[in-house]
CSV table of C-alpha atoms in Angstrom, one decimal:
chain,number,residue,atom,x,y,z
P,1,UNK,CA,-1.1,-27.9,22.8
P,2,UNK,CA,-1.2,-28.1,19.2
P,3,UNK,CA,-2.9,-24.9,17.4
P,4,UNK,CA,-5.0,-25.6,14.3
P,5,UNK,CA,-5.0,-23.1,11.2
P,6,UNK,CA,-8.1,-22.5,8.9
P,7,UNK,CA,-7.5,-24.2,5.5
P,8,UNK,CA,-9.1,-22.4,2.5
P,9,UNK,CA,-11.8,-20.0,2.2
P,10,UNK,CA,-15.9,-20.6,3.8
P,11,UNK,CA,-16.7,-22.0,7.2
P,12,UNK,CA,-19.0,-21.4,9.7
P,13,UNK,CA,-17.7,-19.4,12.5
P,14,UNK,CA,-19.0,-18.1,15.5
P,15,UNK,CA,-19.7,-13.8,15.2
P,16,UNK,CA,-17.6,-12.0,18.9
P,17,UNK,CA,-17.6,-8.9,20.1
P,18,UNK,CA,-15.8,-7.1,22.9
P,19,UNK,CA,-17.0,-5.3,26.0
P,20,UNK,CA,-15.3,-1.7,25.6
P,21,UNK,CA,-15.1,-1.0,29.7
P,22,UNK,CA,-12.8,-4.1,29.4
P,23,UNK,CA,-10.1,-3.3,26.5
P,24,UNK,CA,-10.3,0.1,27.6
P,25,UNK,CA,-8.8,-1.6,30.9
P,26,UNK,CA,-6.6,-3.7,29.7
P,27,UNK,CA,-5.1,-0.8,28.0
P,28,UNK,CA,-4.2,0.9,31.4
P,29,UNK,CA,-2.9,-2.3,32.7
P,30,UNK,CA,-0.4,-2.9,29.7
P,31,UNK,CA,0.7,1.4,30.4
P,32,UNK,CA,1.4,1.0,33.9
P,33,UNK,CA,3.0,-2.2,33.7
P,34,UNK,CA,5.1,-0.8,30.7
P,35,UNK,CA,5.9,2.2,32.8
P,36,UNK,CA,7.0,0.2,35.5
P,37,UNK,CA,9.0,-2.3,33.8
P,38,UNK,CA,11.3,0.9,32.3
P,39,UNK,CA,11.5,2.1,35.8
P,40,UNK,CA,12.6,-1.3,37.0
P,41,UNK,CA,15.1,-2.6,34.0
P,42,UNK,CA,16.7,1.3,34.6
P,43,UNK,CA,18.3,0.0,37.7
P,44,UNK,CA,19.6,-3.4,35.9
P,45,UNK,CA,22.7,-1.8,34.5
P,46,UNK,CA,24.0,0.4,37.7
P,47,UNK,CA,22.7,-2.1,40.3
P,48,UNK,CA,25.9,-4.6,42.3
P,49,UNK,CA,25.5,-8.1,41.3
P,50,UNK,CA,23.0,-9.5,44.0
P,51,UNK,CA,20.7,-6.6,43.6
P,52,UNK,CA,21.0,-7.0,39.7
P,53,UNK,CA,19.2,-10.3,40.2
P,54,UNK,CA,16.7,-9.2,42.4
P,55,UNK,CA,15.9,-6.0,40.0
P,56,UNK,CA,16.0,-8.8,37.1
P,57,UNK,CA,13.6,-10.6,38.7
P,58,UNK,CA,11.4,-7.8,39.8
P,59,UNK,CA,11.5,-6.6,36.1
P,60,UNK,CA,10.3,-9.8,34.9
P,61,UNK,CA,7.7,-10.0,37.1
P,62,UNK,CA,6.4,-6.9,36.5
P,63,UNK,CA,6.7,-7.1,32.4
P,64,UNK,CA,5.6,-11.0,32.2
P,65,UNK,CA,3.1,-10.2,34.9
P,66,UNK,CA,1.8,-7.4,33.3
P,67,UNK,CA,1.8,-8.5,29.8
P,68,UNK,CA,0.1,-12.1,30.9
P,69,UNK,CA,-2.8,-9.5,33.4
P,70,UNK,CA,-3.4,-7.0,29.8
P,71,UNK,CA,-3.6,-10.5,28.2
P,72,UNK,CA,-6.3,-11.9,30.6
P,73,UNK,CA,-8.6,-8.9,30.5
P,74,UNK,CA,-8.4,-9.2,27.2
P,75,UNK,CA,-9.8,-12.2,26.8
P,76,UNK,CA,-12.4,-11.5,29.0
P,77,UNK,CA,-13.4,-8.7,26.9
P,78,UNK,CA,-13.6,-11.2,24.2
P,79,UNK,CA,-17.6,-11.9,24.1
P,80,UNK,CA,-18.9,-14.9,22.2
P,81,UNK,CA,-22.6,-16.2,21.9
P,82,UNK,CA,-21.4,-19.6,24.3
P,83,UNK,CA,-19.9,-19.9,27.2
P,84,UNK,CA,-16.2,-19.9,27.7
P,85,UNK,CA,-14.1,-22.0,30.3
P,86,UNK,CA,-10.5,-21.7,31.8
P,87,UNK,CA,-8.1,-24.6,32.3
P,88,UNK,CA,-6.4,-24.0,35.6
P,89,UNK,CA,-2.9,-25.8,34.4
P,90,UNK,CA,-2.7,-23.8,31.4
P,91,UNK,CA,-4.0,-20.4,32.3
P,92,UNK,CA,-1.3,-20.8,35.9
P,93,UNK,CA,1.0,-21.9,32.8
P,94,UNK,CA,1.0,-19.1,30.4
P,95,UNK,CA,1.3,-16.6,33.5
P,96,UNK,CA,4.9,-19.0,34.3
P,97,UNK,CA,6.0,-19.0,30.4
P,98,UNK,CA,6.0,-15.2,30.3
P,99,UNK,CA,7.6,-14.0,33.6
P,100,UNK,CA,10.0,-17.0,32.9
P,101,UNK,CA,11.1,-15.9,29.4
P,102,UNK,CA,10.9,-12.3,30.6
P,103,UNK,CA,13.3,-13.2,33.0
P,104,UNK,CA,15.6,-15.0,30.6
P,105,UNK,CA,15.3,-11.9,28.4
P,106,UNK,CA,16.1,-9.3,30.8
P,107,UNK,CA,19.2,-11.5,32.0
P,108,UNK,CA,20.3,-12.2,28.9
P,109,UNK,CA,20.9,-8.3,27.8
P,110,UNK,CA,22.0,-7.6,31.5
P,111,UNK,CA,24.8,-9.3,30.9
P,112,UNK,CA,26.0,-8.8,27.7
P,113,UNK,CA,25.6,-5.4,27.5
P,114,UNK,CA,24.8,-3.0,24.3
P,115,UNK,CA,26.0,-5.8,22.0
P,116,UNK,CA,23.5,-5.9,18.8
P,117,UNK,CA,23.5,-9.5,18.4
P,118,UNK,CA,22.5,-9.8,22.6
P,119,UNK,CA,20.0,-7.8,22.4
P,120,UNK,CA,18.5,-9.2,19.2
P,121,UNK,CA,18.6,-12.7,21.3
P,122,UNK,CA,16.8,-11.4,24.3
P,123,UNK,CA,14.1,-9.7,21.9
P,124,UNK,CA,13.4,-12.9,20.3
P,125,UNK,CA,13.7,-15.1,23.4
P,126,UNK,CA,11.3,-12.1,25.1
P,127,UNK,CA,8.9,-12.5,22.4
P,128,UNK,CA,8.7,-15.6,21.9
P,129,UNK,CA,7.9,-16.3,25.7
P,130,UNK,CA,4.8,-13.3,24.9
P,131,UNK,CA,4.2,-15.9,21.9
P,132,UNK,CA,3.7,-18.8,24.1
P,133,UNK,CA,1.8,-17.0,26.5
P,134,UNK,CA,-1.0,-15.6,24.6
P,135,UNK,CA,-1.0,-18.9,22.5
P,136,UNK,CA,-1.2,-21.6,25.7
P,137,UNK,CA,-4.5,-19.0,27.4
P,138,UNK,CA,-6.2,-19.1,24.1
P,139,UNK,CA,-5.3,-23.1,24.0
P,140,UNK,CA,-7.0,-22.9,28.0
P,141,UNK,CA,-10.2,-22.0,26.3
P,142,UNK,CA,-12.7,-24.8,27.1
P,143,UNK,CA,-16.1,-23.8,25.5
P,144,UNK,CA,-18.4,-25.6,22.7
P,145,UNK,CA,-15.9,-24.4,19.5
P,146,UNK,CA,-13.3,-25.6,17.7
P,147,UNK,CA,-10.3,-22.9,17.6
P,148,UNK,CA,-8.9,-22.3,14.5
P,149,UNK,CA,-6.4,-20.1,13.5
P,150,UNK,CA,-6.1,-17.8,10.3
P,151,UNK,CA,-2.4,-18.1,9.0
P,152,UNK,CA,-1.4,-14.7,7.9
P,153,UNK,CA,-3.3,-12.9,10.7
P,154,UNK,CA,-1.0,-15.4,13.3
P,155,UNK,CA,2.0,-14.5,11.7
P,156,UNK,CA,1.5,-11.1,12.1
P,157,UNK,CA,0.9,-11.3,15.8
P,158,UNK,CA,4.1,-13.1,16.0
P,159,UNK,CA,6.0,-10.5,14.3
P,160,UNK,CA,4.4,-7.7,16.2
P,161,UNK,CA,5.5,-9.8,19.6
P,162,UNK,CA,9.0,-10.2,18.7
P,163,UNK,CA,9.3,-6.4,17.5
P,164,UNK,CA,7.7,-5.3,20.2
P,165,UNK,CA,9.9,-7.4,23.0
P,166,UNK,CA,13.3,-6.5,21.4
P,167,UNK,CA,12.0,-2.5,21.4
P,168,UNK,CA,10.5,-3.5,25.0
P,169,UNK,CA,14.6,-4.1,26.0
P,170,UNK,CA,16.4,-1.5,24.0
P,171,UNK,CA,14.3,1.2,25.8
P,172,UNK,CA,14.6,-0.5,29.1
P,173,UNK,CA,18.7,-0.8,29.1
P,174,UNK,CA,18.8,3.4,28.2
P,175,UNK,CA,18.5,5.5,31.5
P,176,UNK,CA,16.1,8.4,30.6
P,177,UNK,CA,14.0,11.2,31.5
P,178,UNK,CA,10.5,10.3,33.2
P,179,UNK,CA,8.1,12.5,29.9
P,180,UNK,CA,10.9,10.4,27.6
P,181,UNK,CA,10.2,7.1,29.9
P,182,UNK,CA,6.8,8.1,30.0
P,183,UNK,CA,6.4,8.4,25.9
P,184,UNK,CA,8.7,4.9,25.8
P,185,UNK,CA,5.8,3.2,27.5
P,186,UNK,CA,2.9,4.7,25.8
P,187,UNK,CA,4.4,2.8,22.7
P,188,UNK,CA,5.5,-0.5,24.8
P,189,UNK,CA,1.6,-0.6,25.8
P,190,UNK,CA,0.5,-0.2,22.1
P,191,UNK,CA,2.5,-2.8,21.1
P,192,UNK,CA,2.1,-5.0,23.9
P,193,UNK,CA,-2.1,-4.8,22.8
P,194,UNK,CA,-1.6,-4.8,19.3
P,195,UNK,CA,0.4,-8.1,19.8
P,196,UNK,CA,-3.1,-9.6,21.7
P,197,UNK,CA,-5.7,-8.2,19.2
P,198,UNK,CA,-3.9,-9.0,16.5
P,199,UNK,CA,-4.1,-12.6,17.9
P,200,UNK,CA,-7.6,-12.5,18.9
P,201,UNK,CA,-8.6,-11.4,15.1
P,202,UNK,CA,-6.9,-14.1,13.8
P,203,UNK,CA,-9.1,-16.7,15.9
P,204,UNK,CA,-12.0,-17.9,14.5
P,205,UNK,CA,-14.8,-20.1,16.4
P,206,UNK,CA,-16.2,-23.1,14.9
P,207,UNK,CA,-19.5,-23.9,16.9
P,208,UNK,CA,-19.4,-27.0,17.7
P,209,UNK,CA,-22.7,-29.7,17.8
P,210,UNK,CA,-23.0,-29.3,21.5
P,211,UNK,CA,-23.3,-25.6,20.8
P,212,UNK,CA,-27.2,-25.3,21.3
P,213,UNK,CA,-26.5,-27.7,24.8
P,214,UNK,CA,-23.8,-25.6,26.2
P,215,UNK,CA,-25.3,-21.9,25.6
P,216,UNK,CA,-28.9,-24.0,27.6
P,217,UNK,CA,-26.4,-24.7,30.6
P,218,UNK,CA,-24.5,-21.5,30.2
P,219,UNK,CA,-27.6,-19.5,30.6
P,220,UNK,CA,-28.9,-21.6,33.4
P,221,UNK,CA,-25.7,-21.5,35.5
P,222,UNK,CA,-25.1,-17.9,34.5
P,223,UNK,CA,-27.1,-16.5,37.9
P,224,UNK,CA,-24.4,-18.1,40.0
P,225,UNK,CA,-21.2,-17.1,37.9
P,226,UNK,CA,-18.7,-14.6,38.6
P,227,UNK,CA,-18.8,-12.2,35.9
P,228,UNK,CA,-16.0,-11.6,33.9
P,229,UNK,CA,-16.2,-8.0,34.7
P,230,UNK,CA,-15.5,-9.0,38.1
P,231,UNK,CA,-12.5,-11.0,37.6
P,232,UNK,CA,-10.7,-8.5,35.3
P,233,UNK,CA,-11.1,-6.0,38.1
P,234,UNK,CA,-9.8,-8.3,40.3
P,235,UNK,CA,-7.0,-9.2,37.8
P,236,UNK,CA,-6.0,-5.4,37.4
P,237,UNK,CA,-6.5,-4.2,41.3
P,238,UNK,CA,-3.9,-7.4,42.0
P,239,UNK,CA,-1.5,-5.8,39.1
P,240,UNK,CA,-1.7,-2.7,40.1
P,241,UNK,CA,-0.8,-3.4,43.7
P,242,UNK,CA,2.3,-5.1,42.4
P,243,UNK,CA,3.1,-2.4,39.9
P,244,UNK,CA,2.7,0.2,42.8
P,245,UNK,CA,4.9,-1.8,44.9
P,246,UNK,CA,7.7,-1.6,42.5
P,247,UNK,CA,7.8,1.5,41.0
P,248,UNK,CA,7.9,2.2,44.5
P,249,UNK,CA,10.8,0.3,45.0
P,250,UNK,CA,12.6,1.0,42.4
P,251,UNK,CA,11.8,4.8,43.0
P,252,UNK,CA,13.4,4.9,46.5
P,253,UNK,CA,16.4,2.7,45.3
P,254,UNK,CA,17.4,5.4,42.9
P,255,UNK,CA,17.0,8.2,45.3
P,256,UNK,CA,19.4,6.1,47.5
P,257,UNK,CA,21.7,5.7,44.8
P,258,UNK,CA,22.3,9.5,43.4
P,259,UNK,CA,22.7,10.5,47.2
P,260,UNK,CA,25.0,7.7,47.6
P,261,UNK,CA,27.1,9.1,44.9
P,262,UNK,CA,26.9,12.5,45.4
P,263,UNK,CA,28.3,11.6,49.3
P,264,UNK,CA,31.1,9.7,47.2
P,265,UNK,CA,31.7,12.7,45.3
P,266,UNK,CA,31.9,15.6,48.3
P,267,UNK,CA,34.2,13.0,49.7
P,268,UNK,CA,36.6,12.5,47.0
P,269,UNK,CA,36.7,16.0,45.8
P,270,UNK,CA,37.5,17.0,49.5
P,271,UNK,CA,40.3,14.3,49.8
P,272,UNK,CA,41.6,15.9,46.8
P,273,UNK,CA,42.1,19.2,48.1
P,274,UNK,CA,43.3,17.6,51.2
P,275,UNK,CA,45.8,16.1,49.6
P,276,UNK,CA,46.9,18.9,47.5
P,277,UNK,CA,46.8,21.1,50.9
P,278,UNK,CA,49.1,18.5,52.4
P,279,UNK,CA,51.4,18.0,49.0
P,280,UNK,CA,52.3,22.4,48.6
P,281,UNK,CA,51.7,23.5,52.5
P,282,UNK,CA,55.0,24.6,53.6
P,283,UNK,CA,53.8,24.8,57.6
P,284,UNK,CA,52.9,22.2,59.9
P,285,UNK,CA,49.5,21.2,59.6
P,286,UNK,CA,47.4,19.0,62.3
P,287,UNK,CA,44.0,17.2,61.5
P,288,UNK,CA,41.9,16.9,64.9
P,289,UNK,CA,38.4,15.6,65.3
P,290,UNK,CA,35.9,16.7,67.3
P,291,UNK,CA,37.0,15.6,70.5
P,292,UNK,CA,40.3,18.1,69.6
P,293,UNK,CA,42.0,14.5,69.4
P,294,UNK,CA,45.3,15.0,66.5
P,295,UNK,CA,44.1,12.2,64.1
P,296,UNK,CA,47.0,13.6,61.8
P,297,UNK,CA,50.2,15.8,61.0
């Protein structure tokens, strides 16, 4: 995968457009999975070791998952005057690169706690896993164009990802309130899309000189396609599911967790007074259960 910058000014490129209905849904896929992904990373820091990695990898799902989904529709919302192609190997690809830096991210900060430097790391190695992803789909392109890139417009789109993912983790790592949690994810998901249009503006289509043949056998094959509507449904229903699944989840293991240390509490505080009782009591005193049996004296 090599990308390809535009060199000086003219060219003839390709005008685009974008179906509304379809950023407008990508948008609420990048807000839930945002939402989720802070309820998820909020049980990272309190969670034993073996359920760390499972909420690690849950998180990373749900983030790289969520990010790659928003990503997808987003490309599908993406309407050019030729048809437009998938490769399998890189499309599965990108969707591998982001949950798989994600997860190196998340881990990464886990583990070395509120240290600046750590957290800068996991931004950048976050980010640049967001980088790759968006980068590889848009290299998955097959369609009658040559993809060029313009410079400053890419670099921007970097910068925005790697901002974004090191914000993305310093929110995640701090336990807060859901309208604060809710707010935090708002700006995740504006980030997370302003990383992917900011990428899409600085494509540009070169129509190729099979142009005229492929738009003939687009238009002739198009009765039997799926739409692309279709698939981004598809796309956000199967997010959503996830997303559901885990907030869920992570909902329910929380609950668990303040009642398991609130029953930690009652039963600390009332060996405390027991001892004290037992440590100034001048009379005999005898402990019996409920079967009236003397467990102690």
């Amino acid at each position: 995968m090599f990308l390809e910058f535009v060199h000086g000014a003219g060219g003839h490129y390709a005008e685009s457009g974008y179906d509304t209905r379809l950023v407008v849904l990508s948008v609420v896929v990048a807000l839930f999975a945002s939402y989720a992904a802070l309820q998820t990373a909020g049980r990272i820091p309190t969670a034993r070791p073996r359920m760390r990695a499972a909420w690690i990898t849950a998180g990373s799902v749900v983030l790289g998952g969520g990010i790659w989904s928003m990503h997808f529709i987003g490309m599908l919302a993406h309407e050019l005057p030729f048809p437009v192609d998938y490769d399998l190997n890189l499309t599965v690809g990108s969707l591998i690169v982001a949950v798989l830096m994600t997860w190196l991210g998340l881990a990464w900060v886990s583990r070395a706690g509120n240290h600046p430097g750590a957290l800068l790391g996991a931004g950048v190695t976050t980010g640049a896993g967001v980088v790759g992803m968006h980068y590889m789909g848009m290299e998955a392109m097959r369609m009658p164009a040559r993809l060029l890139y313009e410079p400053w417009t890419f670099a921007l789109s970097v910068a925005i990802a790697l901002v974004a993912a090191t914000a993305a983790l310093a929110i995640a790592r701090r336990e807060v309130s859901i309208p604060a949690k809710l707010g935090a994810s708002v700006v995740m998901a504006v980030a997370i899309c302003g990383m992917h249009y900011t990428g899409m503006a600085a494509a540009r289509f070169e129509p190729g000189q099979t142009m005229a043949l492929g738009r003939l056998l687009w238009l002739e094959a198009s009765a039997y396609a799926v739409h692309p509507q279709v698939i981004a449904v598809l796309v956000a229903v199967s997010a959503a599911l996830v997303v559901t699944i885990i907030i869920a989840s992570a909902t329910i293991d929380k609950r668990f967790a303040l009642s398991a240390a609130r029953e930690a509490e009652t039963l600390r505080l009332g060996s405390r007074r027991m001892s004290a009782l037992l440590a100034t009591g001048s009379d005999l005193i005898v402990v019996a259960d409920a079967d009236h049996a003397i467990r102690d004296v």
